Amino acid sequence: MSDGWTQALHALGPMITGALLGTVPLALASFSLGLALALGVALMRLSRHRMLVAPARAYVSVIRGTPLLVQLFVVFYGLPAVGIVIPPWPSAILAFSLNVAGYTAETVRAAVAAVPRGQWDAAYMMGMSHTMTLRKVVLPQAARIAVPPLSNSFIALVKDTSLASLVLVTELFRRAQQIAAFTQDFMRLYVEAALVYWAVCLALSAGQSALERRLTRYAI
Amino acid sequence: MPSERLEPSTRRTPVLSVRGLRASIAGRSVLRGVDLTVNRSGVLAVIGPSGSGKTTLLRCLNGLHVADAGRITAGTGPDVHFDDAAGRRDAPRLRHRSAMVFQHHNLFPHMTAMQNVCVGPIAVQRRAADLVEQEARALLDRFGIGDRASSYPNELSGGQQQRVGLARALALRPDLLLVDEPTSALDPELVGDVLQLMSELAAEGWTMVVVTHELAFAADIADHIAFLHEGRVLEEGPPGAVLRSPEHDRTRQFVARLAH
Ligand SMILES: Nc1ncnc2c1ncn2[C@@H]1O[C@H](COP(=O)(O)OP(=O)(O)OP(=O)(O)O)[C@@H](O)[C@H]1O
Ligand SMILES: [Mg+2]
């Protein structure tokens, strides 16, 4: 085996470690926080009070109208300039969750709006409050509707986390860059990094299909 | 179970009283001054052409639609007045007095039949879960769907879904049962069954308001029929009088058209 292939084989370990200890936890943490925020934003968008609707719309508009890389730089390089210093990991999680929230808020809003009016009627009929109706009746059905688009958002996020390498978070791609800088074998190592991303995304897609199959026992 | 509702001494007390009820949807006036009374264990059938406001009336009685003016007293609850904003905010109180069976059932698709029946009594009324489940099982058994208790609504036929809807309403132990067109979403061969079921409930003493197009059924179970036309009760009285010798031309036309 030539040196190049041996080096590539040796790089696989650090890259998989980078994926398991960097990429995946970063994506999971950002997605969970982002989704919680998205739920809040979606409920504000759906509310009847303009005081709540307007900021939620503005938020979604700003996030969707600006590049993720710029958002990441604002948090990591911009905030310290005004005296707010956040370490790489938290700042990456912050930027990614704010970004995820902007995109998935629309998914959640659409899913809540897609739950038929009659479901609210039936819940209210039995005396449920607005909050209980959301919790017990509407959100479980909205979740079912939102699983496919949210899974897609999550897979997109896993790939987007490679940008965190630019703010010094040691994840899969930063590992690849470090090794490539050392060996100078850019082609082989970056293709290898791409293949590891691909493998992670294939695994996630399989998980997505399994989840959807489990949720199809009842149809909406 | 409503056995205590059959006490002769309470039979004449009104369970529902509606006065001057007005309601509008999207700026259009739909109910234009409705007066109705239903006594304990009474069955009121509401008939009338499509768009006359029958569903809207039921929704107002349950507080799902907030009326613009008038008054509703349901069960042992306080009067709800709709003439001012403060009164209108009380509309949700009506929900504790009545339970509604929807034309399209509106079962919760992510819950089993059993969960559909139990969620109201347990989560809203905070009754003991084991007792509620016993009662729910008895209701489902009685409606012939005991073996489908753990099925989801999309695994049930239309007729079975309707029974779950009925069980769900009864499990709330309402003073008043509101039923919107129980036969309209069913295959014709199932109509007889549901009418039979409703007659049994009526005989048991449940107080009901039933919107229906089945005049024979209305004549059978109702002790009072109201003919709704363009948001007003044009004619009302015992079934014999309203269906066989209507006073108004409109009622006569309506009855004649449905008689075939
Ligand atoms: N969501 C809505 N938006 C606008 N108008 C509505 C809405 N729901 C009902 N209406 C109107 O209100 C009027 C009364 O409707 P309602 O559903 O109470 O009639 P109905 O007597 O139950 O008719 P049907 O026999 O067809 O069920 C109708 O003219 C209808 O067009
Ligand atoms: Mg109707």
Short mmCIF file of C-alpha atoms and ligand atoms in Angstrom, two decimals:
data_model
loop_
_atom_site.label_atom_id
_atom_site.label_comp_id
_atom_site.label_asym_id
_atom_site.label_seq_id
_atom_site.Cartn_x
_atom_site.Cartn_y
_atom_site.Cartn_z
CA MET A 1 0.00 0.00 0.00
CA SER A 2 1.36 3.42 -0.95
CA ASP A 3 2.07 6.02 1.69
CA GLY A 4 -0.89 8.13 0.60
CA TRP A 5 -3.40 5.35 1.25
CA THR A 6 -1.83 4.46 4.56
CA GLN A 7 -2.08 8.09 5.66
CA ALA A 8 -5.68 8.23 4.53
CA LEU A 9 -6.43 5.07 6.49
CA HIS A 10 -4.80 6.53 9.58
CA ALA A 11 -6.81 9.74 9.12
CA LEU A 12 -10.07 7.80 9.24
CA GLY A 13 -9.86 7.32 13.02
CA PRO A 14 -9.49 11.03 13.88
CA MET A 15 -12.17 11.96 11.36
CA ILE A 16 -14.69 9.49 12.79
CA THR A 17 -13.80 10.74 16.26
CA GLY A 18 -14.35 14.29 14.96
CA ALA A 19 -17.76 13.23 13.67
CA LEU A 20 -18.78 11.45 16.87
CA LEU A 21 -17.39 14.00 19.35
CA GLY A 22 -17.76 17.16 17.25
CA THR A 23 -20.20 17.09 14.35
CA VAL A 24 -22.96 14.92 15.83
CA PRO A 25 -23.13 16.49 19.34
CA LEU A 26 -22.92 19.97 17.82
CA ALA A 27 -25.79 19.17 15.47
CA LEU A 28 -27.87 17.49 18.20
CA ALA A 29 -27.41 20.29 20.72
CA SER A 30 -28.08 23.02 18.16
CA PHE A 31 -31.10 21.23 16.76
CA SER A 32 -32.72 20.62 20.16
CA LEU A 33 -32.25 24.20 21.27
CA GLY A 34 -33.23 25.51 17.84
CA LEU A 35 -36.40 23.44 17.79
CA ALA A 36 -37.46 24.65 21.23
CA LEU A 37 -36.93 28.22 20.07
CA ALA A 38 -38.74 27.45 16.79
CA LEU A 39 -41.79 26.26 18.73
CA GLY A 40 -41.91 29.58 20.56
CA VAL A 41 -41.49 31.56 17.36
CA ALA A 42 -44.13 29.47 15.58
CA LEU A 43 -46.65 29.97 18.40
CA MET A 44 -45.95 33.71 18.32
CA ARG A 45 -46.53 33.72 14.55
CA LEU A 46 -49.85 31.94 15.05
CA SER A 47 -51.04 34.18 17.86
CA ARG A 48 -53.69 36.83 17.41
CA HIS A 49 -51.61 39.61 18.97
CA ARG A 50 -49.67 41.75 16.54
CA MET A 51 -47.16 42.47 19.30
CA LEU A 52 -46.14 38.82 19.12
CA VAL A 53 -46.56 38.22 15.40
CA ALA A 54 -44.36 41.09 14.23
CA PRO A 55 -41.14 40.20 16.10
CA ALA A 56 -41.53 36.54 15.14
CA ARG A 57 -41.87 37.46 11.46
CA ALA A 58 -38.89 39.80 11.65
CA TYR A 59 -36.79 37.10 13.28
CA VAL A 60 -37.59 34.52 10.61
CA SER A 61 -36.97 37.09 7.88
CA VAL A 62 -33.54 38.10 9.23
CA ILE A 63 -32.34 34.54 9.75
CA ARG A 64 -33.52 33.35 6.36
CA GLY A 65 -32.26 36.47 4.63
CA THR A 66 -28.65 36.31 5.84
CA PRO A 67 -25.89 33.71 5.26
CA LEU A 68 -25.22 31.19 8.01
CA LEU A 69 -21.49 31.89 7.79
CA VAL A 70 -22.12 35.58 8.47
CA GLN A 71 -24.34 34.70 11.46
CA LEU A 72 -21.59 32.47 12.79
CA PHE A 73 -19.00 35.25 12.42
CA VAL A 74 -21.25 37.79 14.10
CA VAL A 75 -21.51 35.54 17.15
CA PHE A 76 -17.89 34.37 17.25
CA TYR A 77 -15.96 37.45 16.10
CA GLY A 78 -18.57 40.20 16.39
CA LEU A 79 -19.76 39.72 19.97
CA PRO A 80 -16.23 39.74 21.49
CA ALA A 81 -15.68 43.09 19.77
CA VAL A 82 -18.49 44.53 21.92
CA GLY A 83 -17.23 42.81 25.04
CA ILE A 84 -19.16 39.53 24.93
CA VAL A 85 -16.67 36.70 24.68
CA ILE A 86 -18.09 33.24 24.17
CA PRO A 87 -15.87 30.18 23.70
CA PRO A 88 -15.98 28.33 20.33
CA TRP A 89 -18.36 25.54 21.26
CA PRO A 90 -21.10 27.63 22.90
CA SER A 91 -20.86 30.29 20.21
CA ALA A 92 -21.22 27.67 17.47
CA ILE A 93 -24.20 26.12 19.26
CA LEU A 94 -25.74 29.57 19.72
CA ALA A 95 -25.33 30.54 16.07
CA PHE A 96 -26.57 27.21 14.74
CA SER A 97 -29.60 27.09 17.04
CA LEU A 98 -30.64 30.62 16.12
CA ASN A 99 -30.31 29.64 12.47
CA VAL A 100 -32.19 26.33 12.82
CA ALA A 101 -34.97 28.13 14.71
CA GLY A 102 -35.45 30.59 11.86
CA TYR A 103 -35.93 27.81 9.34
CA THR A 104 -37.87 25.25 11.39
CA ALA A 105 -40.22 27.86 12.88
CA GLU A 106 -41.93 27.96 9.48
CA THR A 107 -42.11 24.15 9.38
CA VAL A 108 -43.63 24.03 12.86
CA ARG A 109 -46.06 26.86 12.07
CA ALA A 110 -47.22 25.12 8.90
CA ALA A 111 -47.60 21.82 10.74
CA VAL A 112 -49.68 23.37 13.53
CA ALA A 113 -51.81 25.17 10.96
CA ALA A 114 -52.32 21.88 9.09
CA VAL A 115 -54.04 20.25 12.08
CA PRO A 116 -57.75 20.45 11.19
CA ARG A 117 -59.94 23.03 12.92
CA GLY A 118 -62.21 20.20 14.09
CA GLN A 119 -59.44 18.95 16.38
CA TRP A 120 -59.44 22.26 18.26
CA ASP A 121 -63.24 22.12 18.38
CA ALA A 122 -63.25 18.63 19.87
CA ALA A 123 -60.63 19.55 22.47
CA TYR A 124 -62.38 22.79 23.44
CA MET A 125 -65.70 20.94 23.51
CA MET A 126 -64.42 18.72 26.32
CA GLY A 127 -63.27 21.77 28.26
CA MET A 128 -59.56 21.78 27.41
CA SER A 129 -57.74 25.09 27.69
CA HIS A 130 -55.72 26.52 24.80
CA THR A 131 -52.48 25.25 26.33
CA MET A 132 -53.79 21.78 27.05
CA THR A 133 -55.22 21.56 23.53
CA LEU A 134 -51.82 22.40 22.09
CA ARG A 135 -50.04 19.94 24.34
CA LYS A 136 -52.38 16.97 24.13
CA VAL A 137 -54.07 17.33 20.77
CA VAL A 138 -52.43 19.71 18.31
CA LEU A 139 -48.69 19.41 18.85
CA PRO A 140 -48.60 15.58 18.75
CA GLN A 141 -50.34 15.71 15.38
CA ALA A 142 -48.21 18.61 14.19
CA ALA A 143 -45.11 16.64 15.17
CA ARG A 144 -46.26 13.79 12.97
CA ILE A 145 -46.73 16.18 10.06
CA ALA A 146 -43.40 17.90 10.68
CA VAL A 147 -41.17 14.84 11.02
CA PRO A 148 -40.16 14.57 7.33
CA PRO A 149 -39.28 18.26 6.83
CA LEU A 150 -37.59 18.46 10.26
CA SER A 151 -35.48 15.41 9.47
CA ASN A 152 -34.36 17.12 6.30
CA SER A 153 -33.47 20.24 8.29
CA PHE A 154 -31.47 18.13 10.72
CA ILE A 155 -29.50 16.45 7.94
CA ALA A 156 -28.82 19.85 6.38
CA LEU A 157 -27.60 21.07 9.77
CA VAL A 158 -25.21 18.13 10.14
CA LYS A 159 -23.55 19.24 6.91
CA ASP A 160 -23.66 22.93 7.85
CA THR A 161 -21.76 22.23 11.07
CA SER A 162 -18.63 21.93 8.89
CA LEU A 163 -18.67 25.74 8.96
CA ALA A 164 -17.85 25.54 12.66
CA SER A 165 -14.34 24.58 11.63
CA LEU A 166 -13.94 28.27 10.76
CA VAL A 167 -14.61 29.29 14.35
CA LEU A 168 -12.12 26.76 15.72
CA VAL A 169 -14.49 24.00 16.81
CA THR A 170 -12.77 20.66 16.40
CA GLU A 171 -15.27 18.66 14.43
CA LEU A 172 -14.94 16.33 11.48
CA PHE A 173 -13.93 18.87 8.86
CA ARG A 174 -11.46 20.71 11.07
CA ARG A 175 -9.79 17.36 11.75
CA ALA A 176 -9.58 16.79 7.98
CA GLN A 177 -8.07 20.24 7.49
CA GLN A 178 -5.49 19.70 10.24
CA ILE A 179 -4.38 16.36 8.82
CA ALA A 180 -4.34 17.64 5.24
CA ALA A 181 -2.22 20.63 6.27
CA PHE A 182 0.27 18.15 7.65
CA THR A 183 0.31 15.58 4.82
CA GLN A 184 -0.48 17.98 1.95
CA ASP A 185 -2.65 15.20 0.44
CA PHE A 186 -5.70 17.45 -0.03
CA MET A 187 -7.61 15.47 -2.63
CA ARG A 188 -7.62 12.15 -0.82
CA LEU A 189 -8.34 13.61 2.63
CA TYR A 190 -11.14 15.99 1.63
CA VAL A 191 -12.82 13.28 -0.42
CA GLU A 192 -12.46 11.05 2.62
CA ALA A 193 -14.08 13.73 4.80
CA ALA A 194 -16.91 13.98 2.27
CA LEU A 195 -17.42 10.21 2.47
CA VAL A 196 -17.60 10.30 6.26
CA TYR A 197 -20.27 13.06 6.07
CA TRP A 198 -22.10 10.95 3.53
CA ALA A 199 -22.02 7.90 5.80
CA VAL A 200 -23.37 9.96 8.73
CA CYS A 201 -26.18 11.34 6.56
CA LEU A 202 -27.06 7.87 5.23
CA ALA A 203 -27.35 6.61 8.79
CA LEU A 204 -29.56 9.58 9.69
CA SER A 205 -31.78 9.02 6.63
CA ALA A 206 -32.25 5.41 7.67
CA GLY A 207 -33.20 6.62 11.15
CA GLN A 208 -35.64 9.08 9.59
CA SER A 209 -37.37 6.32 7.58
CA ALA A 210 -37.64 4.11 10.65
CA LEU A 211 -39.16 6.97 12.65
CA GLU A 212 -41.68 7.73 9.91
CA ARG A 213 -42.69 4.08 9.67
CA ARG A 214 -43.25 3.97 13.41
CA LEU A 215 -45.42 7.06 13.25
CA THR A 216 -47.66 5.87 10.40
CA ARG A 217 -49.83 3.63 12.53
CA TYR A 218 -52.32 6.44 12.60
CA ALA A 219 -52.91 8.70 9.66
CA ILE A 220 -53.79 12.35 10.05
CA MET B 1 -74.96 7.17 33.99
CA PRO B 2 -78.00 9.37 34.04
CA SER B 3 -80.43 7.19 35.97
CA GLU B 4 -80.90 9.91 38.58
CA ARG B 5 -82.05 12.19 35.77
CA LEU B 6 -85.28 10.22 35.55
CA GLU B 7 -86.55 11.48 38.92
CA PRO B 8 -90.12 12.59 38.16
CA SER B 9 -89.75 15.67 40.34
CA THR B 10 -86.98 17.03 38.15
CA ARG B 11 -88.46 16.10 34.81
CA ARG B 12 -89.96 19.52 34.16
CA THR B 13 -86.94 21.59 35.04
CA PRO B 14 -85.31 23.21 32.05
CA VAL B 15 -81.83 21.93 31.29
CA LEU B 16 -81.41 24.34 28.43
CA SER B 17 -82.89 27.75 28.00
CA VAL B 18 -81.98 29.99 25.09
CA ARG B 19 -83.31 33.51 24.75
CA GLY B 20 -82.89 35.95 21.86
CA LEU B 21 -79.72 34.29 20.64
CA ARG B 22 -77.97 36.07 17.79
CA ALA B 23 -74.77 34.96 16.14
CA SER B 24 -72.80 35.91 13.07
CA ILE B 25 -70.00 34.32 11.10
CA ALA B 26 -67.57 36.50 9.17
CA GLY B 27 -69.87 39.50 9.57
CA ARG B 28 -72.93 37.63 8.25
CA SER B 29 -75.83 37.24 10.61
CA VAL B 30 -76.52 33.51 10.96
CA LEU B 31 -78.77 33.24 14.04
CA ARG B 32 -81.29 36.06 14.32
CA GLY B 33 -82.98 35.70 17.67
CA VAL B 34 -83.46 32.07 18.69
CA ASP B 35 -85.55 31.08 21.71
CA LEU B 36 -85.60 27.47 22.86
CA THR B 37 -86.23 25.47 26.01
CA VAL B 38 -85.37 21.82 26.64
CA ASN B 39 -86.56 20.16 29.82
CA ARG B 40 -84.71 17.50 31.73
CA SER B 41 -84.70 14.23 29.77
CA GLY B 42 -86.26 16.06 26.86
CA VAL B 43 -85.14 15.49 23.30
CA LEU B 44 -85.25 18.44 20.95
CA ALA B 45 -84.81 17.76 17.25
CA VAL B 46 -83.70 20.74 15.19
CA ILE B 47 -84.57 20.52 11.51
CA GLY B 48 -84.20 23.02 8.73
CA PRO B 49 -82.67 23.65 5.33
CA SER B 50 -78.95 23.62 4.73
CA GLY B 51 -77.38 26.87 5.86
CA SER B 52 -80.22 27.75 8.22
CA GLY B 53 -77.80 27.83 11.17
CA LYS B 54 -78.33 24.43 12.84
CA THR B 55 -74.65 23.66 13.33
CA THR B 56 -73.96 27.22 14.43
CA LEU B 57 -76.71 26.89 17.02
CA LEU B 58 -75.15 23.74 18.49
CA ARG B 59 -71.72 25.39 18.50
CA CYS B 60 -73.13 28.37 20.39
CA LEU B 61 -74.75 26.06 22.96
CA ASN B 62 -71.33 24.54 23.65
CA GLY B 63 -69.52 27.87 23.63
CA LEU B 64 -67.47 26.86 20.57
CA HIS B 65 -68.96 29.80 18.75
CA VAL B 66 -69.46 32.95 20.76
CA ALA B 67 -72.89 34.46 20.16
CA ASP B 68 -73.34 38.22 19.66
CA ALA B 69 -76.40 38.69 21.83
CA GLY B 70 -78.92 36.82 23.93
CA ARG B 71 -78.63 34.41 26.80
CA ILE B 72 -77.96 30.71 27.29
CA THR B 73 -78.51 28.75 30.47
CA ALA B 74 -77.35 25.15 30.35
CA GLY B 75 -77.63 22.53 33.05
CA THR B 76 -76.79 23.67 36.54
CA GLY B 77 -74.47 26.33 35.16
CA PRO B 78 -74.96 30.06 35.49
CA ASP B 79 -76.62 32.15 32.78
CA VAL B 80 -74.26 33.26 30.06
CA HIS B 81 -75.20 36.62 28.62
CA PHE B 82 -73.80 37.63 25.27
CA ASP B 83 -74.85 41.26 25.24
CA ASP B 84 -71.53 42.63 26.49
CA ALA B 85 -67.87 41.67 26.20
CA ALA B 86 -67.62 40.56 29.84
CA GLY B 87 -70.52 38.16 29.35
CA ARG B 88 -69.14 36.82 26.09
CA ARG B 89 -65.92 35.88 27.86
CA ASP B 90 -67.98 33.43 29.94
CA ALA B 91 -68.91 31.41 26.84
CA PRO B 92 -66.34 28.64 27.57
CA ARG B 93 -68.22 27.86 30.79
CA LEU B 94 -70.96 26.34 28.67
CA ARG B 95 -68.55 23.53 27.76
CA HIS B 96 -68.74 22.12 31.25
CA ARG B 97 -72.48 21.61 30.85
CA SER B 98 -72.83 20.06 27.43
CA ALA B 99 -70.90 17.66 25.22
CA MET B 100 -71.06 17.60 21.46
CA VAL B 101 -70.96 14.81 18.90
CA PHE B 102 -69.66 16.26 15.67
CA GLN B 103 -70.99 15.57 12.21
CA HIS B 104 -67.54 14.39 11.10
CA HIS B 105 -66.73 12.83 14.49
CA ASN B 106 -63.48 14.83 14.95
CA LEU B 107 -61.84 12.00 16.88
CA PHE B 108 -58.21 12.52 17.90
CA PRO B 109 -56.28 10.46 15.32
CA HIS B 110 -53.21 9.98 17.52
CA MET B 111 -55.21 8.40 20.34
CA THR B 112 -56.85 4.99 20.54
CA ALA B 113 -60.61 4.73 20.88
CA MET B 114 -60.13 4.23 24.60
CA GLN B 115 -57.85 7.26 24.95
CA ASN B 116 -60.30 9.39 22.96
CA VAL B 117 -63.01 8.54 25.48
CA CYS B 118 -60.83 8.91 28.58
CA VAL B 119 -58.78 12.04 27.90
CA GLY B 120 -61.55 14.52 28.78
CA PRO B 121 -62.64 12.95 32.07
CA ILE B 122 -59.04 12.33 33.18
CA ALA B 123 -57.13 15.39 31.91
CA VAL B 124 -59.86 18.01 32.14
CA GLN B 125 -62.25 16.81 34.80
CA ARG B 126 -59.46 15.20 36.84
CA ARG B 127 -61.48 12.13 37.68
CA ALA B 128 -59.69 8.98 38.86
CA ALA B 129 -58.12 7.24 35.86
CA ASP B 130 -59.05 3.69 36.80
CA LEU B 131 -62.71 4.55 37.35
CA VAL B 132 -62.85 6.54 34.11
CA GLU B 133 -61.34 3.63 32.20
CA GLN B 134 -63.88 1.23 33.69
CA GLU B 135 -66.67 3.53 32.67
CA ALA B 136 -65.19 4.03 29.18
CA ARG B 137 -64.87 0.28 28.70
CA ALA B 138 -68.48 -0.18 29.72
CA LEU B 139 -69.56 2.49 27.21
CA LEU B 140 -67.52 0.97 24.36
CA ASP B 141 -68.83 -2.52 25.21
CA ARG B 142 -72.34 -1.28 25.27
CA PHE B 143 -71.87 0.33 21.84
CA GLY B 144 -70.53 -2.96 20.47
CA ILE B 145 -66.96 -1.75 19.97
CA GLY B 146 -65.36 -3.07 23.16
CA ASP B 147 -62.98 -5.17 21.07
CA ARG B 148 -61.80 -2.06 19.21
CA ALA B 149 -60.80 -0.12 22.33
CA SER B 150 -57.12 -0.06 21.40
CA SER B 151 -57.68 0.75 17.70
CA TYR B 152 -56.86 4.14 16.27
CA PRO B 153 -59.65 6.09 14.53
CA ASN B 154 -58.25 5.41 11.04
CA GLU B 155 -58.58 1.69 11.79
CA LEU B 156 -62.31 2.08 12.50
CA SER B 157 -65.28 2.28 10.15
CA GLY B 158 -67.37 5.45 10.00
CA GLY B 159 -70.05 3.86 12.14
CA GLN B 160 -67.53 2.75 14.73
CA GLN B 161 -65.92 6.19 14.79
CA GLN B 162 -69.29 7.72 15.46
CA ARG B 163 -69.84 5.38 18.40
CA VAL B 164 -66.49 6.42 19.82
CA GLY B 165 -67.56 10.05 19.38
CA LEU B 166 -70.78 9.33 21.22
CA ALA B 167 -68.96 7.45 23.99
CA ARG B 168 -66.49 10.32 24.28
CA ALA B 169 -69.32 12.79 24.77
CA LEU B 170 -71.19 10.60 27.28
CA ALA B 171 -68.03 9.93 29.31
CA LEU B 172 -67.92 13.66 30.07
CA ARG B 173 -71.23 13.17 31.94
CA PRO B 174 -72.77 16.28 30.44
CA ASP B 175 -76.12 17.71 31.51
CA LEU B 176 -76.90 18.05 27.83
CA LEU B 177 -75.86 16.08 24.76
CA LEU B 178 -75.55 17.95 21.45
CA VAL B 179 -75.56 15.79 18.32
CA ASP B 180 -74.99 17.21 14.85
CA GLU B 181 -76.48 15.16 12.01
CA PRO B 182 -75.66 11.71 13.38
CA THR B 183 -76.65 9.96 10.17
CA SER B 184 -75.29 12.21 7.44
CA ALA B 185 -71.71 10.88 7.35
CA LEU B 186 -72.78 7.24 7.47
CA ASP B 187 -73.45 4.58 4.85
CA PRO B 188 -77.22 4.12 4.53
CA GLU B 189 -77.15 0.61 5.98
CA LEU B 190 -75.66 1.97 9.23
CA VAL B 191 -78.30 4.64 9.71
CA GLY B 192 -80.74 2.28 11.42
CA ASP B 193 -78.15 1.22 14.00
CA VAL B 194 -77.22 4.70 15.11
CA LEU B 195 -80.85 5.76 15.31
CA GLN B 196 -81.51 2.73 17.50
CA LEU B 197 -78.60 3.71 19.74
CA MET B 198 -79.80 7.29 20.06
CA SER B 199 -83.33 6.14 20.86
CA GLU B 200 -81.93 4.04 23.69
CA LEU B 201 -80.06 7.03 25.07
CA ALA B 202 -83.20 9.12 24.86
CA ALA B 203 -85.18 6.42 26.65
CA GLU B 204 -82.50 6.31 29.34
CA GLY B 205 -83.14 9.92 30.14
CA TRP B 206 -80.31 11.82 28.50
CA THR B 207 -81.29 15.35 27.61
CA MET B 208 -80.44 15.94 23.95
CA VAL B 209 -80.48 18.42 21.14
CA VAL B 210 -80.20 16.57 17.84
CA VAL B 211 -79.82 18.19 14.45
CA THR B 212 -81.18 15.80 11.84
CA HIS B 213 -82.60 15.40 8.37
CA GLU B 214 -84.27 12.11 9.29
CA LEU B 215 -87.82 13.20 9.96
CA ALA B 216 -88.99 9.71 10.91
CA PHE B 217 -86.17 9.54 13.44
CA ALA B 218 -86.98 13.00 14.74
CA ALA B 219 -90.62 11.99 15.12
CA ASP B 220 -89.50 8.83 16.88
CA ILE B 221 -87.17 10.14 19.56
CA ALA B 222 -87.94 13.84 19.91
CA ASP B 223 -90.60 15.21 22.18
CA HIS B 224 -90.15 18.59 20.59
CA ILE B 225 -89.19 19.72 17.09
CA ALA B 226 -87.91 23.13 16.09
CA PHE B 227 -87.83 24.16 12.44
CA LEU B 228 -85.00 26.58 11.86
CA HIS B 229 -85.17 28.85 8.86
CA GLU B 230 -82.70 31.63 8.07
CA GLY B 231 -81.54 31.82 11.65
CA ARG B 232 -84.99 31.88 13.27
CA VAL B 233 -87.19 29.21 14.81
CA LEU B 234 -90.05 29.49 12.37
CA GLU B 235 -92.15 26.79 13.96
CA GLU B 236 -91.88 24.46 16.92
CA GLY B 237 -93.95 22.00 18.87
CA PRO B 238 -94.57 18.30 19.36
CA PRO B 239 -93.43 16.18 16.38
CA GLY B 240 -96.95 15.27 15.38
CA ALA B 241 -97.96 18.89 14.99
CA VAL B 242 -94.83 20.20 13.27
CA LEU B 243 -94.36 17.28 10.88
CA ARG B 244 -97.97 16.40 10.07
CA SER B 245 -99.74 19.71 10.15
CA PRO B 246 -97.19 22.50 9.83
CA GLU B 247 -98.51 26.03 10.09
CA HIS B 248 -95.97 27.70 7.82
CA ASP B 249 -95.58 27.19 4.09
CA ARG B 250 -91.81 26.96 4.54
CA THR B 251 -92.14 24.12 7.03
CA ARG B 252 -94.66 22.38 4.81
CA GLN B 253 -92.33 22.59 1.81
CA PHE B 254 -89.37 21.37 3.83
CA VAL B 255 -91.27 18.44 5.32
CA ALA B 256 -92.78 17.52 1.97
CA ARG B 257 -89.40 17.52 0.24
CA LEU B 258 -87.81 15.27 2.85
CA ALA B 259 -90.77 12.94 3.11
CA HIS B 260 -89.80 11.11 -0.09
N1 LIG C 1 -66.58 28.95 8.58
C1 LIG C 1 -67.54 29.66 7.97
N2 LIG C 1 -67.22 30.77 7.25
C2 LIG C 1 -68.17 31.49 6.64
N3 LIG C 1 -69.47 31.20 6.69
C3 LIG C 1 -69.84 30.11 7.35
C4 LIG C 1 -68.91 29.28 8.04
N4 LIG C 1 -69.57 28.28 8.64
C5 LIG C 1 -70.87 28.47 8.34
N5 LIG C 1 -71.06 29.57 7.59
C6 LIG C 1 -72.34 30.09 7.11
O1 LIG C 1 -73.23 30.20 8.18
C7 LIG C 1 -74.53 29.79 7.80
C8 LIG C 1 -75.04 28.75 8.75
O2 LIG C 1 -74.20 27.62 8.72
P1 LIG C 1 -74.50 26.31 9.52
O3 LIG C 1 -73.34 25.43 9.33
O4 LIG C 1 -74.89 26.66 10.90
O5 LIG C 1 -75.77 25.74 8.76
P2 LIG C 1 -76.49 24.33 8.89
O6 LIG C 1 -77.92 24.61 9.14
O7 LIG C 1 -75.78 23.49 9.88
O8 LIG C 1 -76.32 23.73 7.43
P3 LIG C 1 -76.13 22.22 6.97
O9 LIG C 1 -77.48 21.59 7.01
O10 LIG C 1 -75.64 22.36 5.57
O11 LIG C 1 -75.13 21.59 7.87
C9 LIG C 1 -74.41 29.29 6.37
O12 LIG C 1 -74.93 30.31 5.53
C10 LIG C 1 -72.96 29.12 6.14
O13 LIG C 1 -72.65 29.43 4.81
MG MG C 2 -74.64 21.70 9.75
#
